[in-house]
Coordinates of C-alpha atoms in Angstrom, one line a residue:
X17 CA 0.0 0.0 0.0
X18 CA 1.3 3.3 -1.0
X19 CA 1.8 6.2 1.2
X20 CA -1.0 9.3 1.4
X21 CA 0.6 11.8 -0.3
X22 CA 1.1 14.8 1.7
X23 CA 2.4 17.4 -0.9
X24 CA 0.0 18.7 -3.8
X25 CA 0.8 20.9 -6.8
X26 CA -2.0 22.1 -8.7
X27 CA -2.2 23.2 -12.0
X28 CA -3.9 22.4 -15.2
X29 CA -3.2 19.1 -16.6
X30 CA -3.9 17.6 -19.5
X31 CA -5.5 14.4 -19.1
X32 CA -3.7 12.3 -20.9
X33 CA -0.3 13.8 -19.7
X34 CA 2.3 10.9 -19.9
X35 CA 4.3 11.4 -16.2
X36 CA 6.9 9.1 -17.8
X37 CA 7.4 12.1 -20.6
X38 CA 6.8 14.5 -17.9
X39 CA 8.5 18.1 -19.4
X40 CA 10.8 19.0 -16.4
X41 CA 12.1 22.1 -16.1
X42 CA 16.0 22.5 -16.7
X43 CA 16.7 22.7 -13.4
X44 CA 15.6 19.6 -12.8
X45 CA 16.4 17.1 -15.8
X46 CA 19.5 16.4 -14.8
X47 CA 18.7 15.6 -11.0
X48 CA 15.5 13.6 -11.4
X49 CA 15.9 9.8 -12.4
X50 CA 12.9 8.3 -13.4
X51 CA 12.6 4.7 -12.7
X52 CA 10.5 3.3 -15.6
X53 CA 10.4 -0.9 -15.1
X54 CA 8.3 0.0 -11.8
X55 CA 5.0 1.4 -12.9
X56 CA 3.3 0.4 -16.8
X57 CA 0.9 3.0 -16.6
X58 CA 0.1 6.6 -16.8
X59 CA -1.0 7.6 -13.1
X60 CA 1.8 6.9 -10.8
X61 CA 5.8 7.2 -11.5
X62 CA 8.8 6.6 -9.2
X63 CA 11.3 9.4 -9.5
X64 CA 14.7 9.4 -7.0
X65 CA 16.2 12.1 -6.3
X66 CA 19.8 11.8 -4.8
X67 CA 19.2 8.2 -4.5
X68 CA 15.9 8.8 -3.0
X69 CA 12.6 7.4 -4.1
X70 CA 9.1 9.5 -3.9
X71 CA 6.1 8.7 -6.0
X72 CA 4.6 10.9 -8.1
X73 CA 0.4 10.4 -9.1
X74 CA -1.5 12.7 -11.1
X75 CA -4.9 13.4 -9.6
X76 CA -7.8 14.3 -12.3
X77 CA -9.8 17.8 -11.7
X78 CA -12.7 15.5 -9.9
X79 CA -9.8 13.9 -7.5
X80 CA -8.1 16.8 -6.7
X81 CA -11.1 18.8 -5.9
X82 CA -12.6 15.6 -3.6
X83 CA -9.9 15.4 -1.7
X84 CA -9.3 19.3 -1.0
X85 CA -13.3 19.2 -0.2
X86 CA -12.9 16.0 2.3
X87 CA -12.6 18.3 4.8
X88 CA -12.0 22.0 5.9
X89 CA -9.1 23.8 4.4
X90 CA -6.5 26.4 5.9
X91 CA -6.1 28.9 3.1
X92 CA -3.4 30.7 3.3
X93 CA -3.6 34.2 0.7
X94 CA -5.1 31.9 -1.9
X95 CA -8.7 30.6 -2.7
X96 CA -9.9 27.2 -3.6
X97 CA -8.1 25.6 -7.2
X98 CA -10.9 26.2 -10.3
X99 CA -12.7 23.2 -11.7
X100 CA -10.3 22.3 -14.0
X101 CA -7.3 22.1 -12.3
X102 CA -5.9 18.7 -11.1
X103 CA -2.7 17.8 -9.6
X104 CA 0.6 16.2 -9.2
X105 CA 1.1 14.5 -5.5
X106 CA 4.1 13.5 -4.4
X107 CA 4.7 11.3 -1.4
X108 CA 7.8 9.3 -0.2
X109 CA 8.4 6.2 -1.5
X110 CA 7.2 3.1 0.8
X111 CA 10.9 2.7 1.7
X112 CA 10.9 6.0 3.0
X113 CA 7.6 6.6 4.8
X114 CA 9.4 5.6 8.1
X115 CA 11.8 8.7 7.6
X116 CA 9.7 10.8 6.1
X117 CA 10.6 13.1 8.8
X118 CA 14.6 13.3 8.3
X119 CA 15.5 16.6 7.1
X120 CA 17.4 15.7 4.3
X121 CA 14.4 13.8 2.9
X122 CA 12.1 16.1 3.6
X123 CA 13.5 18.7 1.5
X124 CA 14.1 16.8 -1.4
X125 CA 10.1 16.4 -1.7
X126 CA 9.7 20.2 -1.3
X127 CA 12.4 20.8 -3.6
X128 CA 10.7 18.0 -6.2
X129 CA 7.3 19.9 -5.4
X130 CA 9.3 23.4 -6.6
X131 CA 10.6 21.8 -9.8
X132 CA 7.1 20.4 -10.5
X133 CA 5.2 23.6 -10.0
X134 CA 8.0 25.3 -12.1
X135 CA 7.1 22.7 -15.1
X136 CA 3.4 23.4 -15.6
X137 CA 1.2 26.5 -15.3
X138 CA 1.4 25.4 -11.2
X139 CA -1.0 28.1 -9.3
X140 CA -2.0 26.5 -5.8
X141 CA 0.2 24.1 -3.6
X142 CA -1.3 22.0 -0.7
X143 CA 0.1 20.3 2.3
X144 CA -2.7 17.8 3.6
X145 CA -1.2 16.3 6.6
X146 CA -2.5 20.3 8.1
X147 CA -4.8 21.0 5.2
X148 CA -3.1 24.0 3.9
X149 CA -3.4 26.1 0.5
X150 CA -1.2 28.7 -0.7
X151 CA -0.4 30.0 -3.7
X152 CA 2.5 28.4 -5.5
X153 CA 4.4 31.5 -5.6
X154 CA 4.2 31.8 -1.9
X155 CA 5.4 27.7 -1.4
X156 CA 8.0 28.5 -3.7
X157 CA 9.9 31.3 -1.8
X158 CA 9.5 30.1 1.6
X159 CA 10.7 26.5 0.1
X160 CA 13.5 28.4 -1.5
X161 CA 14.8 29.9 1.8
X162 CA 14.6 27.1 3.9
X163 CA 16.9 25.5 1.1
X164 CA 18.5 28.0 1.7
X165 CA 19.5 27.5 5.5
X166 CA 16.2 29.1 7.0
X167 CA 14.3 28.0 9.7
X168 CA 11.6 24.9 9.0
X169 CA 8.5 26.7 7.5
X170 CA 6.3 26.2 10.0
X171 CA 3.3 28.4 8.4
X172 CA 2.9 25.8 5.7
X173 CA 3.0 22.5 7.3
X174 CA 1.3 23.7 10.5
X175 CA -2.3 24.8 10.7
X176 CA -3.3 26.4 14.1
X177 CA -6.8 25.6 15.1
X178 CA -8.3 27.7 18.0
X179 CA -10.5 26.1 20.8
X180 CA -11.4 27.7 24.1
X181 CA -10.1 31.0 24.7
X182 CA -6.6 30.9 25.7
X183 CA -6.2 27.5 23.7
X184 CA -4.5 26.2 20.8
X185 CA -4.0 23.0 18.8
X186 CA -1.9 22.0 16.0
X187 CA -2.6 20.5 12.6
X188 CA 0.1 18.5 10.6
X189 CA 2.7 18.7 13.4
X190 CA 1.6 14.8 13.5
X191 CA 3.6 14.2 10.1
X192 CA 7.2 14.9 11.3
X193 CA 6.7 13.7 15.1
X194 CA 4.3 11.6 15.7
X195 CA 2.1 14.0 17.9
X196 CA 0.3 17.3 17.7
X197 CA -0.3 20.0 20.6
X198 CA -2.8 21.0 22.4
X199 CA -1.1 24.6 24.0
X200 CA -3.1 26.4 27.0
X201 CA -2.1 30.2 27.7
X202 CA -1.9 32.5 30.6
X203 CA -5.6 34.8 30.2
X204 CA -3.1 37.6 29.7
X205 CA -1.6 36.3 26.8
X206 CA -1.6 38.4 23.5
X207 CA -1.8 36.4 20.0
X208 CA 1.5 37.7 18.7
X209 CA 2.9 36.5 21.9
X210 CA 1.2 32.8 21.5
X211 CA 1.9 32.7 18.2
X212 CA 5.6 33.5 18.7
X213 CA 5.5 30.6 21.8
X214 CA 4.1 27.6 19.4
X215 CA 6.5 28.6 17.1
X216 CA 9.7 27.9 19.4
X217 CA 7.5 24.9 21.1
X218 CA 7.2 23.3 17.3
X219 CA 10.4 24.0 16.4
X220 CA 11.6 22.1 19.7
X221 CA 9.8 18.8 19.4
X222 CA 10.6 18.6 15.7
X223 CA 14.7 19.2 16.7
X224 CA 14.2 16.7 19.7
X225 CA 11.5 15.0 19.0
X226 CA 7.9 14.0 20.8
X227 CA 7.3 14.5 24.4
X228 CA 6.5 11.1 25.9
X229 CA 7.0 11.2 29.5
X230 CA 5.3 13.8 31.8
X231 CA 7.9 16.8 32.8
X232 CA 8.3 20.4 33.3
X233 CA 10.7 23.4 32.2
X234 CA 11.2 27.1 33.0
X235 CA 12.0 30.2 31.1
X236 CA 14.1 32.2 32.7
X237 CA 13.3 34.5 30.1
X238 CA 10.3 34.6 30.1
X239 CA 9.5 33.9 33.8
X240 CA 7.2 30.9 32.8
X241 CA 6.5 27.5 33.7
X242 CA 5.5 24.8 30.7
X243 CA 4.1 21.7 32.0
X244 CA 3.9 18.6 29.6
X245 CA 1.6 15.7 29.5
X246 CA 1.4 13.6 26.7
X247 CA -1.8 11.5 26.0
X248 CA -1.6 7.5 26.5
X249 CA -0.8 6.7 23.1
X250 CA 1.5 9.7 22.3
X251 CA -0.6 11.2 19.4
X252 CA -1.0 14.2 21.8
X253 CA 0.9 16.4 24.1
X254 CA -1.2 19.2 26.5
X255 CA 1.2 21.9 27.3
X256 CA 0.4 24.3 29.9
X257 CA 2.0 27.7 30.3
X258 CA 2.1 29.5 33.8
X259 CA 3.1 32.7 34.7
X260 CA 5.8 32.8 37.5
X261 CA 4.7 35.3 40.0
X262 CA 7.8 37.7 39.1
X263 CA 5.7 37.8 36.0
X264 CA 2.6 38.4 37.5
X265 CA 3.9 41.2 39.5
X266 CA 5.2 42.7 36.4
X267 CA 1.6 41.9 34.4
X268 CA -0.3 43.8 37.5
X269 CA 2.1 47.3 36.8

């Protein structure tokens, strides 16, 4: 069974496009290996990429636009793909799903996704592991920089979904670690602030990975408290954030 794939690039595609014949862009002819003896038809390809395998399916207009409509989307300065337009998905090859998580793999799909959207009249990418739409331009500048040395791009792989006041939840953080958050802030807690917070918090558990035993940290910095308890099975992590009282004396000024 073949791995859901969690990257989208949408664009119109001609229905009988032959991915075997597919019309790379020159960056990326001479970096792409297509393996031909493993698929005999016109849906699905194996391309590596510095020795490593992801497989490539094109999606029809009616696919694409059933799965972006299986469930609510995070658009991000875009709206919804037209009719017409299907898709390429790319997904780690089966030998690679256990990894799909290593750096080094990860940006080789994102940098496949780039050369992809650069080949065809590409206007909307998609990561589905959080649900989020953007437009291609937008995927292809923040893929560029983190290429480039910059920080993971959170923004795109990460959908925030508010609950109660004061609470917060990730969407696709699941994909790299194996667990999402549920964050609970301070009442006193502006959005810039929170936002800032899950940022560091997301960027620490994909460096170190999932939480998995119940603990506690301080910021010095910030004269906090976190407080971390993962769920039974691991798939969640409840992170509570307290005020120290040097920061409460400060809040009360």
């Amino acid at each position: 069974m073949h791995p859901e794939p969690p990257l989208l690039i949408i664009a119109p595609i001609a229905s009988d496009i032959d991915l075997t014949r597919f019309p790379w862009c020159p960056a990326a002819r001479h970096k792409v290996c297509v393996n031909r003896a493993k698929f005999r038809n016109l849906e699905m390809m194996e391309v590596l990429v510095d020795a490593m395998p992801f497989l490539l399916t094109r999606l029809t207009a009616a696919e694409t636009s059933e799965r972006l409509a299986a469930g609510t989307c995070d658009l991000l300065s875009c709206d919804l793909p037209g009719s017409g337009e299907g898709a390429i998905a790319i997904a780690p090859s089966d030998t690679l799903a256990s990894d799909r998580h290593v750096p080094e793999v990860h940006r080789r799909l994102l940098m496949l996704g780039q050369w992809i959207g650069e080949s065809l009249d590409t206007t909307t990418a998609a990561w589905m592991p959080a649900r989020k739409l953007t437009r291609f331009a937008w995927f292809d500048n923040v893929v560029s920089q983190y290429l480039a040395g910059r920080g993971f791009p959170a923004l795109f792989h990460i959908s925030f979904l508010e609950g109660l006041p004061g609470e917060i939840a990730t969407r696709g953080l699941r994909y790299f670690t194996g667990q999402e958050i549920h964050l609970t802030l301070p009442p006193d807690y502006r959005r810039a602030d929170a936002d800032e917070r899950m940022a560091d918090i997301i960027a620490d558990i994909i460096a170190h990975g999932r939480i998995t035993l119940l603990s506690r940290s301080k910021d010095s910095v910030r004269s906090e408290t976190l407080t971390y308890t993962p769920s039974a099975n691991l798939e969640q992590v409840e992170i509570r954030i307290r005020r120290d009282a040097k920061s409460h004396i400060a809040a009360e000024r």
